Amino acid sequence: MHVLSFGRRIFLTVNYTVLVLLACSCLLPFINVLATSLSSSPAVNAGEVSLWPVDFSLASYRYIVSNPAFVGSFGITLERVALGTAVNMLLTIMLAYPLSKDNRSFRLRTVYVWVFVFTILFHGGLIPWYMTIKMTHLLDTIWALILPGAVPVFNVILLLNFFRSLPKELEESSFIDGAGHWTTMWKIYVPISMPAIATILLFTMVGHWNSWFDGLILMNSPKHYPLSSYLQTVIIQMDYSQLKQEDIDLLAVISNRTTKAAQIIVGALPILIVYPFLQRYFVKGIVLGSVKE
Amino acid sequence: MGIKRSNTLIACMLAASMLLAACSSSKAGGGEAKPESGGKPAEPAKTEQNGALAKYNPPITLHIARSSSQNWKYPKGDDLNNNIWTRAYEEKLGIKLALDWTAEDGSTYDQKMNVSIASGNLPDLFTVNATQLKQLADAGQLADLTEVYNKYASPLTKQNMNSDGGLGLKSATFGGKLLAIPSINANIYSPSLLWIRTDWLKKLNLPEPKTMQDVYAISEAFTNKDPDGDGKKDTIGLGLSKTLLNAGVGELNGFANAFHAYPTLWIKGSDGKITYGSIQPQMKAALAKLQDMYKSGQIDTEFGVKDTAKLGEDIASNKLGMLFGANWLPYLPLIDAVKKNPGMDWKAYAIPSVDNEPAKAGVAFPTYAYVVVRKGYEHPEAAVSMLNLYQDTRFKTPVQAVNPFETVEENGNRIETVKYAVVQSALGNDVVVKALKLLREALQKDDKSVLKDALKETDKFDPVRAFQKNGDMAYWSQGRQFNAYEVLLDNYTGDKLLTTEFGGRTQTMGEKWEALDKLEKETFTKIIMGTSSVDEFDNFVATWKKLGGDTIIKEVNDWLASQN
């Protein structure tokens, strides 16, 4: 253990303090929501709950489990994430591989890349987007949430650049052994690109999980909302200026903060659990040592 | 990732797309519209004449779009597509509903409706807001309901639809044509009242407030005289919500009304033209006083981040004893605090005035939605029939105490069924004031039969009586809300209730209103907190006008002129 200089020690102290504070500012609100969801409603409304549940109660979790709208939306989100991620990943890999080749082996490569980049820079707008989906009869189906975003160009470029950074010798050696492009892609490129693929997988899954706007616009009935759209409609702040006298009975439901908190927790938990499983792929240097120059 | 990005883009482009919406949709609508068959809409289809309720034979199918809510409950086996109202439409009127789409009530529904309008994808009958109504009316996409309304609306319907002084119907009329059925309600319910914790008043020996001077004294005493008796100076005088205006709970409106200022309303200026209430000099005076109160610690230094829930926490933890708010405050957030703190009690008072002229209550437009029929639809009169059915089932005297079309009890839970109705319009002030008067009379005489002519609030008699006679705390909310009703009856009928002159949204409002609204709220908050001087208000007025306010005022005046 070598001795740290004074300046270095100051730096480390400040650095860790700032990082810990930053981590706390992310973590504490989440803990507060968790504590709220596990507390009794009167305690929450009296402002007694901060980081630890008061009057421990599982009532709000019991309520959401018995709430068909929540359970239904949860199922749709699972379906969306499974289907959407599969489609996204397949298309991303199959698009990134050819586009990562140089101009000599794939002559129109640059043109193709620009066609895809163009779609990042320019967008048709809400109405044309909606009408396209309507006229292809995707409206109100699960595919409306998957197909319009099936090619995430940003991810394609990430993976494309990762593929390009791989040594060309790997490809050559596999060709010498008699493999074609197909085998080279699946057997060589994909396995050694796990760090990049894991990152993109995470982007895609979180993106599908969190996306709410398309669900609201493209689904014709709340029964078909994915979870984020459902939560958006339930949790969004009530506009009291629009309140009708007839709505007063709803106030008790709407002001129920424990139920809202429980739904946020249940909605966030599955995606949180995914992180540790993907973490082991976030290790660089897997390519190191595969080629000697 | 890709999806998320495109959503941001989409949101940004919404404004731009909306600009093009009117012209693109008029094309699409014109293309789809079937030629109108000589103005005589499908009379042969009607065979049975049942008073004003006519039945289609064979039944017709009506495509609708409507709002709904995740918070709604249904009796067992029912849902949005199959419930007591849809069955009644089919059995009594011969109208089969086909729900094209639905979305959460509020901004979600509005957003989806905007997309639907812009893409020319209109159902036969649907609900819109004032902005969308104007847009559709200008694009000529709506059926003219003048004739069918005059012909088929029942006398009860006509009576109730005019019970708001005809404001709603007038706002749905463009160039002499009735293009929508307004969903009216009574804005006698809307005034912002002064809610005070009465057990603190008694404890500190303070009189009930008659003037604003009394209010200042109460605020001062609640701040400095330790009303909660814990020996700590931890209380505040006046509760304010971060939303400030039209917040329902802890709003600025009532306080401003005391100064004869009417923020966020369109009011008649001294020159007879309509102008905006928030930019009048009276508003400056109200803000100056609030700044004083803030400086002396009578307003929470953190009010800029307090929402309804946080104000509720302050009330429940004995920090707050006075705020302005709507008549329903006992339900939210007061009841939770009262349950938690035995002995706590609240009462509503009329808004006092800063001078000798009694304060008026400024209230929003009494129409909250419009039901419209697509141009070219064969049966525009279906809308009127459905409205007749609604009025007939709900408001035919004597109003039934237990009406399955209003609420049903199931396993001890109260389920509101009235929300499922597709064409709705509640009662205007005239009818509601009458009902409230009858409720008061019935309670005074302790005779429920007085209520036989009341169209509304009949369900309040038993709970309020239980609270008044036996002090039953289970009905504290109803009891205290009834006190608020009495304040409303005694103070805000007739011209004491100042209704905004304009409930729509003009074109420039669509582009600029969000920014102007933000400017208004930020300036008010800064002035109250003392980070801007009171004279900043004059700069705000100038900036507000320059950033589009002047154009909007002109548009509002033109719009109203076009409806006369």
mmCIF file with all atom_site columns, C-alpha atoms in Angstrom, chain B residues 194-373:
data_model
loop_
_atom_site.group_PDB
_atom_site.id
_atom_site.type_symbol
_atom_site.label_atom_id
_atom_site.label_alt_id
_atom_site.label_comp_id
_atom_site.label_asym_id
_atom_site.label_entity_id
_atom_site.label_seq_id
_atom_site.pdbx_PDB_ins_code
_atom_site.Cartn_x
_atom_site.Cartn_y
_atom_site.Cartn_z
_atom_site.occupancy
_atom_site.B_iso_or_equiv
_atom_site.pdbx_formal_charge
_atom_site.auth_seq_id
_atom_site.auth_comp_id
_atom_site.auth_asym_id
_atom_site.auth_atom_id
_atom_site.pdbx_PDB_model_num
ATOM 1   C CA . LEU B 1 194 ? -62.415 31.241 3.598   1.00 0.00 ? 194 LEU B CA 1
ATOM 2   C CA . TRP B 1 195 ? -61.894 28.087 5.682   1.00 0.00 ? 195 TRP B CA 1
ATOM 3   C CA . ILE B 1 196 ? -60.853 28.661 9.298   1.00 0.00 ? 196 ILE B CA 1
ATOM 4   C CA . ARG B 1 197 ? -60.068 26.285 12.106  1.00 0.00 ? 197 ARG B CA 1
ATOM 5   C CA . THR B 1 198 ? -62.776 27.252 14.577  1.00 0.00 ? 198 THR B CA 1
ATOM 6   C CA . ASP B 1 199 ? -61.391 25.525 17.657  1.00 0.00 ? 199 ASP B CA 1
ATOM 7   C CA . TRP B 1 200 ? -58.317 27.758 17.355  1.00 0.00 ? 200 TRP B CA 1
ATOM 8   C CA . LEU B 1 201 ? -60.547 30.827 16.950  1.00 0.00 ? 201 LEU B CA 1
ATOM 9   C CA . LYS B 1 202 ? -62.303 29.989 20.227  1.00 0.00 ? 202 LYS B CA 1
ATOM 10  C CA . LYS B 1 203 ? -59.064 29.161 21.979  1.00 0.00 ? 203 LYS B CA 1
ATOM 11  C CA . LEU B 1 204 ? -57.531 32.508 21.078  1.00 0.00 ? 204 LEU B CA 1
ATOM 12  C CA . ASN B 1 205 ? -60.799 34.361 21.664  1.00 0.00 ? 205 ASN B CA 1
ATOM 13  C CA . LEU B 1 206 ? -60.989 35.789 18.184  1.00 0.00 ? 206 LEU B CA 1
ATOM 14  C CA . PRO B 1 207 ? -64.200 36.965 16.499  1.00 0.00 ? 207 PRO B CA 1
ATOM 15  C CA . GLU B 1 208 ? -65.441 35.375 13.303  1.00 0.00 ? 208 GLU B CA 1
ATOM 16  C CA . PRO B 1 209 ? -64.088 37.314 10.314  1.00 0.00 ? 209 PRO B CA 1
ATOM 17  C CA . LYS B 1 210 ? -66.292 40.098 8.952   1.00 0.00 ? 210 LYS B CA 1
ATOM 18  C CA . THR B 1 211 ? -63.673 42.250 7.234   1.00 0.00 ? 211 THR B CA 1
ATOM 19  C CA . MET B 1 212 ? -60.224 41.684 5.827   1.00 0.00 ? 212 MET B CA 1
ATOM 20  C CA . GLN B 1 213 ? -58.833 43.423 8.912   1.00 0.00 ? 213 GLN B CA 1
ATOM 21  C CA . ASP B 1 214 ? -60.255 40.512 10.933  1.00 0.00 ? 214 ASP B CA 1
ATOM 22  C CA . VAL B 1 215 ? -58.598 38.071 8.564   1.00 0.00 ? 215 VAL B CA 1
ATOM 23  C CA . TYR B 1 216 ? -55.209 39.761 8.991   1.00 0.00 ? 216 TYR B CA 1
ATOM 24  C CA . ALA B 1 217 ? -55.694 39.695 12.765  1.00 0.00 ? 217 ALA B CA 1
ATOM 25  C CA . ILE B 1 218 ? -56.528 35.983 12.694  1.00 0.00 ? 218 ILE B CA 1
ATOM 26  C CA . SER B 1 219 ? -53.553 35.244 10.478  1.00 0.00 ? 219 SER B CA 1
ATOM 27  C CA . GLU B 1 220 ? -51.303 37.204 12.836  1.00 0.00 ? 220 GLU B CA 1
ATOM 28  C CA . ALA B 1 221 ? -52.667 35.451 15.889  1.00 0.00 ? 221 ALA B CA 1
ATOM 29  C CA . PHE B 1 222 ? -52.439 31.976 14.331  1.00 0.00 ? 222 PHE B CA 1
ATOM 30  C CA . THR B 1 223 ? -48.804 32.694 13.528  1.00 0.00 ? 223 THR B CA 1
ATOM 31  C CA . ASN B 1 224 ? -47.651 34.259 16.793  1.00 0.00 ? 224 ASN B CA 1
ATOM 32  C CA . LYS B 1 225 ? -49.990 33.197 19.588  1.00 0.00 ? 225 LYS B CA 1
ATOM 33  C CA . ASP B 1 226 ? -49.239 29.493 19.470  1.00 0.00 ? 226 ASP B CA 1
ATOM 34  C CA . PRO B 1 227 ? -52.742 28.212 18.680  1.00 0.00 ? 227 PRO B CA 1
ATOM 35  C CA . ASP B 1 228 ? -51.665 24.569 18.895  1.00 0.00 ? 228 ASP B CA 1
ATOM 36  C CA . GLY B 1 229 ? -50.319 25.142 22.393  1.00 0.00 ? 229 GLY B CA 1
ATOM 37  C CA . ASP B 1 230 ? -47.057 23.269 22.050  1.00 0.00 ? 230 ASP B CA 1
ATOM 38  C CA . GLY B 1 231 ? -44.983 26.239 23.170  1.00 0.00 ? 231 GLY B CA 1
ATOM 39  C CA . LYS B 1 232 ? -43.207 26.426 19.833  1.00 0.00 ? 232 LYS B CA 1
ATOM 40  C CA . LYS B 1 233 ? -43.620 29.030 17.134  1.00 0.00 ? 233 LYS B CA 1
ATOM 41  C CA . ASP B 1 234 ? -44.266 26.534 14.379  1.00 0.00 ? 234 ASP B CA 1
ATOM 42  C CA . THR B 1 235 ? -47.605 27.655 12.945  1.00 0.00 ? 235 THR B CA 1
ATOM 43  C CA . ILE B 1 236 ? -48.447 29.725 9.903   1.00 0.00 ? 236 ILE B CA 1
ATOM 44  C CA . GLY B 1 237 ? -51.296 32.136 9.269   1.00 0.00 ? 237 GLY B CA 1
ATOM 45  C CA . LEU B 1 238 ? -52.488 31.488 5.759   1.00 0.00 ? 238 LEU B CA 1
ATOM 46  C CA . GLY B 1 239 ? -52.027 28.325 3.699   1.00 0.00 ? 239 GLY B CA 1
ATOM 47  C CA . LEU B 1 240 ? -51.027 28.706 0.070   1.00 0.00 ? 240 LEU B CA 1
ATOM 48  C CA . SER B 1 241 ? -50.528 25.948 -2.475  1.00 0.00 ? 241 SER B CA 1
ATOM 49  C CA . LYS B 1 242 ? -47.781 26.012 -5.082  1.00 0.00 ? 242 LYS B CA 1
ATOM 50  C CA . THR B 1 243 ? -50.449 26.073 -7.776  1.00 0.00 ? 243 THR B CA 1
ATOM 51  C CA . LEU B 1 244 ? -51.668 29.418 -6.357  1.00 0.00 ? 244 LEU B CA 1
ATOM 52  C CA . LEU B 1 245 ? -54.578 29.864 -8.745  1.00 0.00 ? 245 LEU B CA 1
ATOM 53  C CA . ASN B 1 246 ? -57.598 27.577 -9.106  1.00 0.00 ? 246 ASN B CA 1
ATOM 54  C CA . ALA B 1 247 ? -55.908 25.025 -6.900  1.00 0.00 ? 247 ALA B CA 1
ATOM 55  C CA . GLY B 1 248 ? -59.086 24.191 -4.987  1.00 0.00 ? 248 GLY B CA 1
ATOM 56  C CA . VAL B 1 249 ? -57.080 23.855 -1.787  1.00 0.00 ? 249 VAL B CA 1
ATOM 57  C CA . GLY B 1 250 ? -55.031 26.821 -0.538  1.00 0.00 ? 250 GLY B CA 1
ATOM 58  C CA . GLU B 1 251 ? -55.734 28.956 -3.564  1.00 0.00 ? 251 GLU B CA 1
ATOM 59  C CA . LEU B 1 252 ? -55.153 32.642 -4.091  1.00 0.00 ? 252 LEU B CA 1
ATOM 60  C CA . ASN B 1 253 ? -58.498 33.280 -5.772  1.00 0.00 ? 253 ASN B CA 1
ATOM 61  C CA . GLY B 1 254 ? -60.540 33.995 -2.638  1.00 0.00 ? 254 GLY B CA 1
ATOM 62  C CA . PHE B 1 255 ? -57.918 36.350 -1.243  1.00 0.00 ? 255 PHE B CA 1
ATOM 63  C CA . ALA B 1 256 ? -57.785 38.215 -4.557  1.00 0.00 ? 256 ALA B CA 1
ATOM 64  C CA . ASN B 1 257 ? -61.590 38.394 -4.705  1.00 0.00 ? 257 ASN B CA 1
ATOM 65  C CA . ALA B 1 258 ? -61.518 40.263 -1.399  1.00 0.00 ? 258 ALA B CA 1
ATOM 66  C CA . PHE B 1 259 ? -59.517 42.941 -3.239  1.00 0.00 ? 259 PHE B CA 1
ATOM 67  C CA . HIS B 1 260 ? -62.034 42.837 -6.131  1.00 0.00 ? 260 HIS B CA 1
ATOM 68  C CA . ALA B 1 261 ? -59.418 41.163 -8.282  1.00 0.00 ? 261 ALA B CA 1
ATOM 69  C CA . TYR B 1 262 ? -60.403 38.177 -10.435 1.00 0.00 ? 262 TYR B CA 1
ATOM 70  C CA . PRO B 1 263 ? -57.269 36.317 -11.501 1.00 0.00 ? 263 PRO B CA 1
ATOM 71  C CA . THR B 1 264 ? -57.439 33.976 -14.534 1.00 0.00 ? 264 THR B CA 1
ATOM 72  C CA . LEU B 1 265 ? -60.937 35.188 -15.431 1.00 0.00 ? 265 LEU B CA 1
ATOM 73  C CA . TRP B 1 266 ? -62.094 37.152 -18.444 1.00 0.00 ? 266 TRP B CA 1
ATOM 74  C CA . ILE B 1 267 ? -63.941 40.140 -17.056 1.00 0.00 ? 267 ILE B CA 1
ATOM 75  C CA . LYS B 1 268 ? -65.703 43.124 -18.492 1.00 0.00 ? 268 LYS B CA 1
ATOM 76  C CA . GLY B 1 269 ? -63.503 46.210 -18.261 1.00 0.00 ? 269 GLY B CA 1
ATOM 77  C CA . SER B 1 270 ? -64.772 49.733 -17.615 1.00 0.00 ? 270 SER B CA 1
ATOM 78  C CA . ASP B 1 271 ? -64.901 50.299 -21.396 1.00 0.00 ? 271 ASP B CA 1
ATOM 79  C CA . GLY B 1 272 ? -67.247 47.347 -21.906 1.00 0.00 ? 272 GLY B CA 1
ATOM 80  C CA . LYS B 1 273 ? -64.538 45.291 -23.580 1.00 0.00 ? 273 LYS B CA 1
ATOM 81  C CA . ILE B 1 274 ? -63.439 41.970 -22.167 1.00 0.00 ? 274 ILE B CA 1
ATOM 82  C CA . THR B 1 275 ? -60.059 41.959 -20.479 1.00 0.00 ? 275 THR B CA 1
ATOM 83  C CA . TYR B 1 276 ? -57.942 39.606 -18.388 1.00 0.00 ? 276 TYR B CA 1
ATOM 84  C CA . GLY B 1 277 ? -58.428 39.662 -14.609 1.00 0.00 ? 277 GLY B CA 1
ATOM 85  C CA . SER B 1 278 ? -54.870 38.808 -13.583 1.00 0.00 ? 278 SER B CA 1
ATOM 86  C CA . ILE B 1 279 ? -53.410 42.008 -15.071 1.00 0.00 ? 279 ILE B CA 1
ATOM 87  C CA . GLN B 1 280 ? -55.707 44.475 -13.296 1.00 0.00 ? 280 GLN B CA 1
ATOM 88  C CA . PRO B 1 281 ? -54.356 46.884 -10.642 1.00 0.00 ? 281 PRO B CA 1
ATOM 89  C CA . GLN B 1 282 ? -56.508 45.250 -7.930  1.00 0.00 ? 282 GLN B CA 1
ATOM 90  C CA . MET B 1 283 ? -54.362 42.146 -8.323  1.00 0.00 ? 283 MET B CA 1
ATOM 91  C CA . LYS B 1 284 ? -51.294 44.224 -7.497  1.00 0.00 ? 284 LYS B CA 1
ATOM 92  C CA . ALA B 1 285 ? -52.848 45.335 -4.222  1.00 0.00 ? 285 ALA B CA 1
ATOM 93  C CA . ALA B 1 286 ? -53.652 41.746 -3.267  1.00 0.00 ? 286 ALA B CA 1
ATOM 94  C CA . LEU B 1 287 ? -50.097 40.621 -4.018  1.00 0.00 ? 287 LEU B CA 1
ATOM 95  C CA . ALA B 1 288 ? -48.639 43.543 -2.039  1.00 0.00 ? 288 ALA B CA 1
ATOM 96  C CA . LYS B 1 289 ? -50.591 42.453 1.043   1.00 0.00 ? 289 LYS B CA 1
ATOM 97  C CA . LEU B 1 290 ? -49.506 38.830 0.604   1.00 0.00 ? 290 LEU B CA 1
ATOM 98  C CA . GLN B 1 291 ? -45.896 40.013 0.403   1.00 0.00 ? 291 GLN B CA 1
ATOM 99  C CA . ASP B 1 292 ? -46.342 41.808 3.754   1.00 0.00 ? 292 ASP B CA 1
ATOM 100 C CA . MET B 1 293 ? -47.799 38.665 5.283   1.00 0.00 ? 293 MET B CA 1
ATOM 101 C CA . TYR B 1 294 ? -44.951 36.575 3.906   1.00 0.00 ? 294 TYR B CA 1
ATOM 102 C CA . LYS B 1 295 ? -42.374 38.970 5.343   1.00 0.00 ? 295 LYS B CA 1
ATOM 103 C CA . SER B 1 296 ? -43.908 38.700 8.803   1.00 0.00 ? 296 SER B CA 1
ATOM 104 C CA . GLY B 1 297 ? -43.820 34.901 8.659   1.00 0.00 ? 297 GLY B CA 1
ATOM 105 C CA . GLN B 1 298 ? -47.544 34.353 8.194   1.00 0.00 ? 298 GLN B CA 1
ATOM 106 C CA . ILE B 1 299 ? -47.083 32.427 4.939   1.00 0.00 ? 299 ILE B CA 1
ATOM 107 C CA . ASP B 1 300 ? -45.029 29.271 4.701   1.00 0.00 ? 300 ASP B CA 1
ATOM 108 C CA . THR B 1 301 ? -41.587 29.981 3.233   1.00 0.00 ? 301 THR B CA 1
ATOM 109 C CA . GLU B 1 302 ? -41.911 26.665 1.410   1.00 0.00 ? 302 GLU B CA 1
ATOM 110 C CA . PHE B 1 303 ? -45.313 27.317 -0.155  1.00 0.00 ? 303 PHE B CA 1
ATOM 111 C CA . GLY B 1 304 ? -43.698 27.189 -3.608  1.00 0.00 ? 304 GLY B CA 1
ATOM 112 C CA . VAL B 1 305 ? -43.348 23.417 -3.280  1.00 0.00 ? 305 VAL B CA 1
ATOM 113 C CA . LYS B 1 306 ? -46.521 22.599 -1.340  1.00 0.00 ? 306 LYS B CA 1
ATOM 114 C CA . ASP B 1 307 ? -49.219 20.698 -3.172  1.00 0.00 ? 307 ASP B CA 1
ATOM 115 C CA . THR B 1 308 ? -52.596 19.635 -1.833  1.00 0.00 ? 308 THR B CA 1
ATOM 116 C CA . ALA B 1 309 ? -51.124 16.591 -0.129  1.00 0.00 ? 309 ALA B CA 1
ATOM 117 C CA . LYS B 1 310 ? -48.436 18.635 1.630   1.00 0.00 ? 310 LYS B CA 1
ATOM 118 C CA . LEU B 1 311 ? -50.981 21.232 2.772   1.00 0.00 ? 311 LEU B CA 1
ATOM 119 C CA . GLY B 1 312 ? -53.005 18.331 4.137   1.00 0.00 ? 312 GLY B CA 1
ATOM 120 C CA . GLU B 1 313 ? -49.963 17.230 6.117   1.00 0.00 ? 313 GLU B CA 1
ATOM 121 C CA . ASP B 1 314 ? -49.555 20.730 7.575   1.00 0.00 ? 314 ASP B CA 1
ATOM 122 C CA . ILE B 1 315 ? -53.192 20.762 8.596   1.00 0.00 ? 315 ILE B CA 1
ATOM 123 C CA . ALA B 1 316 ? -53.049 17.306 10.151  1.00 0.00 ? 316 ALA B CA 1
ATOM 124 C CA . SER B 1 317 ? -49.905 18.185 12.093  1.00 0.00 ? 317 SER B CA 1
ATOM 125 C CA . ASN B 1 318 ? -51.511 21.336 13.563  1.00 0.00 ? 318 ASN B CA 1
ATOM 126 C CA . LYS B 1 319 ? -49.450 23.879 11.680  1.00 0.00 ? 319 LYS B CA 1
ATOM 127 C CA . LEU B 1 320 ? -52.110 25.553 9.611   1.00 0.00 ? 320 LEU B CA 1
ATOM 128 C CA . GLY B 1 321 ? -55.498 26.975 10.547  1.00 0.00 ? 321 GLY B CA 1
ATOM 129 C CA . MET B 1 322 ? -56.667 29.132 7.680   1.00 0.00 ? 322 MET B CA 1
ATOM 130 C CA . LEU B 1 323 ? -56.814 28.846 3.918   1.00 0.00 ? 323 LEU B CA 1
ATOM 131 C CA . PHE B 1 324 ? -58.996 29.651 0.942   1.00 0.00 ? 324 PHE B CA 1
ATOM 132 C CA . GLY B 1 325 ? -60.597 26.740 -0.819  1.00 0.00 ? 325 GLY B CA 1
ATOM 133 C CA . ALA B 1 326 ? -63.656 25.173 -2.398  1.00 0.00 ? 326 ALA B CA 1
ATOM 134 C CA . ASN B 1 327 ? -66.786 23.896 -0.644  1.00 0.00 ? 327 ASN B CA 1
ATOM 135 C CA . TRP B 1 328 ? -65.492 20.325 -0.800  1.00 0.00 ? 328 TRP B CA 1
ATOM 136 C CA . LEU B 1 329 ? -62.484 20.967 1.437   1.00 0.00 ? 329 LEU B CA 1
ATOM 137 C CA . PRO B 1 330 ? -64.024 18.874 4.254   1.00 0.00 ? 330 PRO B CA 1
ATOM 138 C CA . TYR B 1 331 ? -63.630 15.793 2.021   1.00 0.00 ? 331 TYR B CA 1
ATOM 139 C CA . LEU B 1 332 ? -60.082 16.611 1.015   1.00 0.00 ? 332 LEU B CA 1
ATOM 140 C CA . PRO B 1 333 ? -57.907 17.253 2.934   1.00 0.00 ? 333 PRO B CA 1
ATOM 141 C CA . LEU B 1 334 ? -59.693 18.271 6.159   1.00 0.00 ? 334 LEU B CA 1
ATOM 142 C CA . ILE B 1 335 ? -61.415 14.996 7.092   1.00 0.00 ? 335 ILE B CA 1
ATOM 143 C CA . ASP B 1 336 ? -58.130 13.121 7.478   1.00 0.00 ? 336 ASP B CA 1
ATOM 144 C CA . ALA B 1 337 ? -56.861 15.804 9.849   1.00 0.00 ? 337 ALA B CA 1
ATOM 145 C CA . VAL B 1 338 ? -60.106 15.869 11.830  1.00 0.00 ? 338 VAL B CA 1
ATOM 146 C CA . LYS B 1 339 ? -60.047 12.102 12.266  1.00 0.00 ? 339 LYS B CA 1
ATOM 147 C CA . LYS B 1 340 ? -56.510 12.316 13.551  1.00 0.00 ? 340 LYS B CA 1
ATOM 148 C CA . ASN B 1 341 ? -56.978 15.279 15.886  1.00 0.00 ? 341 ASN B CA 1
ATOM 149 C CA . PRO B 1 342 ? -60.119 15.016 18.030  1.00 0.00 ? 342 PRO B CA 1
ATOM 150 C CA . GLY B 1 343 ? -61.440 18.473 18.806  1.00 0.00 ? 343 GLY B CA 1
ATOM 151 C CA . MET B 1 344 ? -60.324 19.980 15.534  1.00 0.00 ? 344 MET B CA 1
ATOM 152 C CA . ASP B 1 345 ? -63.104 21.758 13.695  1.00 0.00 ? 345 ASP B CA 1
ATOM 153 C CA . TRP B 1 346 ? -63.335 23.888 10.582  1.00 0.00 ? 346 TRP B CA 1
ATOM 154 C CA . LYS B 1 347 ? -65.912 26.204 9.098   1.00 0.00 ? 347 LYS B CA 1
ATOM 155 C CA . ALA B 1 348 ? -66.317 28.097 5.868   1.00 0.00 ? 348 ALA B CA 1
ATOM 156 C CA . TYR B 1 349 ? -66.850 31.845 5.823   1.00 0.00 ? 349 TYR B CA 1
ATOM 157 C CA . ALA B 1 350 ? -67.748 34.240 3.064   1.00 0.00 ? 350 ALA B CA 1
ATOM 158 C CA . ILE B 1 351 ? -64.866 36.172 1.563   1.00 0.00 ? 351 ILE B CA 1
ATOM 159 C CA . PRO B 1 352 ? -64.631 39.483 3.437   1.00 0.00 ? 352 PRO B CA 1
ATOM 160 C CA . SER B 1 353 ? -63.894 42.669 1.559   1.00 0.00 ? 353 SER B CA 1
ATOM 161 C CA . VAL B 1 354 ? -61.094 45.211 1.845   1.00 0.00 ? 354 VAL B CA 1
ATOM 162 C CA . ASP B 1 355 ? -63.575 48.087 1.571   1.00 0.00 ? 355 ASP B CA 1
ATOM 163 C CA . ASN B 1 356 ? -67.264 48.791 1.968   1.00 0.00 ? 356 ASN B CA 1
ATOM 164 C CA . GLU B 1 357 ? -68.215 47.114 -1.262  1.00 0.00 ? 357 GLU B CA 1
ATOM 165 C CA . PRO B 1 358 ? -68.970 43.437 -0.594  1.00 0.00 ? 358 PRO B CA 1
ATOM 166 C CA . ALA B 1 359 ? -66.633 40.987 -2.341  1.00 0.00 ? 359 ALA B CA 1
ATOM 167 C CA . LYS B 1 360 ? -67.867 39.070 -5.370  1.00 0.00 ? 360 LYS B CA 1
ATOM 168 C CA . ALA B 1 361 ? -66.691 35.565 -6.063  1.00 0.00 ? 361 ALA B CA 1
ATOM 169 C CA . GLY B 1 362 ? -64.999 35.075 -9.415  1.00 0.00 ? 362 GLY B CA 1
ATOM 170 C CA . VAL B 1 363 ? -65.808 31.684 -10.912 1.00 0.00 ? 363 VAL B CA 1
ATOM 171 C CA . ALA B 1 364 ? -64.954 29.675 -13.991 1.00 0.00 ? 364 ALA B CA 1
ATOM 172 C CA . PHE B 1 365 ? -67.184 29.073 -16.989 1.00 0.00 ? 365 PHE B CA 1
ATOM 173 C CA . PRO B 1 366 ? -70.080 26.738 -16.096 1.00 0.00 ? 366 PRO B CA 1
ATOM 174 C CA . THR B 1 367 ? -69.664 24.450 -19.120 1.00 0.00 ? 367 THR B CA 1
ATOM 175 C CA . TYR B 1 368 ? -67.004 21.788 -18.882 1.00 0.00 ? 368 TYR B CA 1
ATOM 176 C CA . ALA B 1 369 ? -67.409 19.870 -22.128 1.00 0.00 ? 369 ALA B CA 1
ATOM 177 C CA . TYR B 1 370 ? -69.354 19.739 -25.371 1.00 0.00 ? 370 TYR B CA 1
ATOM 178 C CA . VAL B 1 371 ? -70.969 16.773 -27.082 1.00 0.00 ? 371 VAL B CA 1
ATOM 179 C CA . VAL B 1 372 ? -70.787 17.081 -30.847 1.00 0.00 ? 372 VAL B CA 1
ATOM 180 C CA . VAL B 1 373 ? -71.987 15.089 -33.838 1.00 0.00 ? 373 VAL B CA 1
#
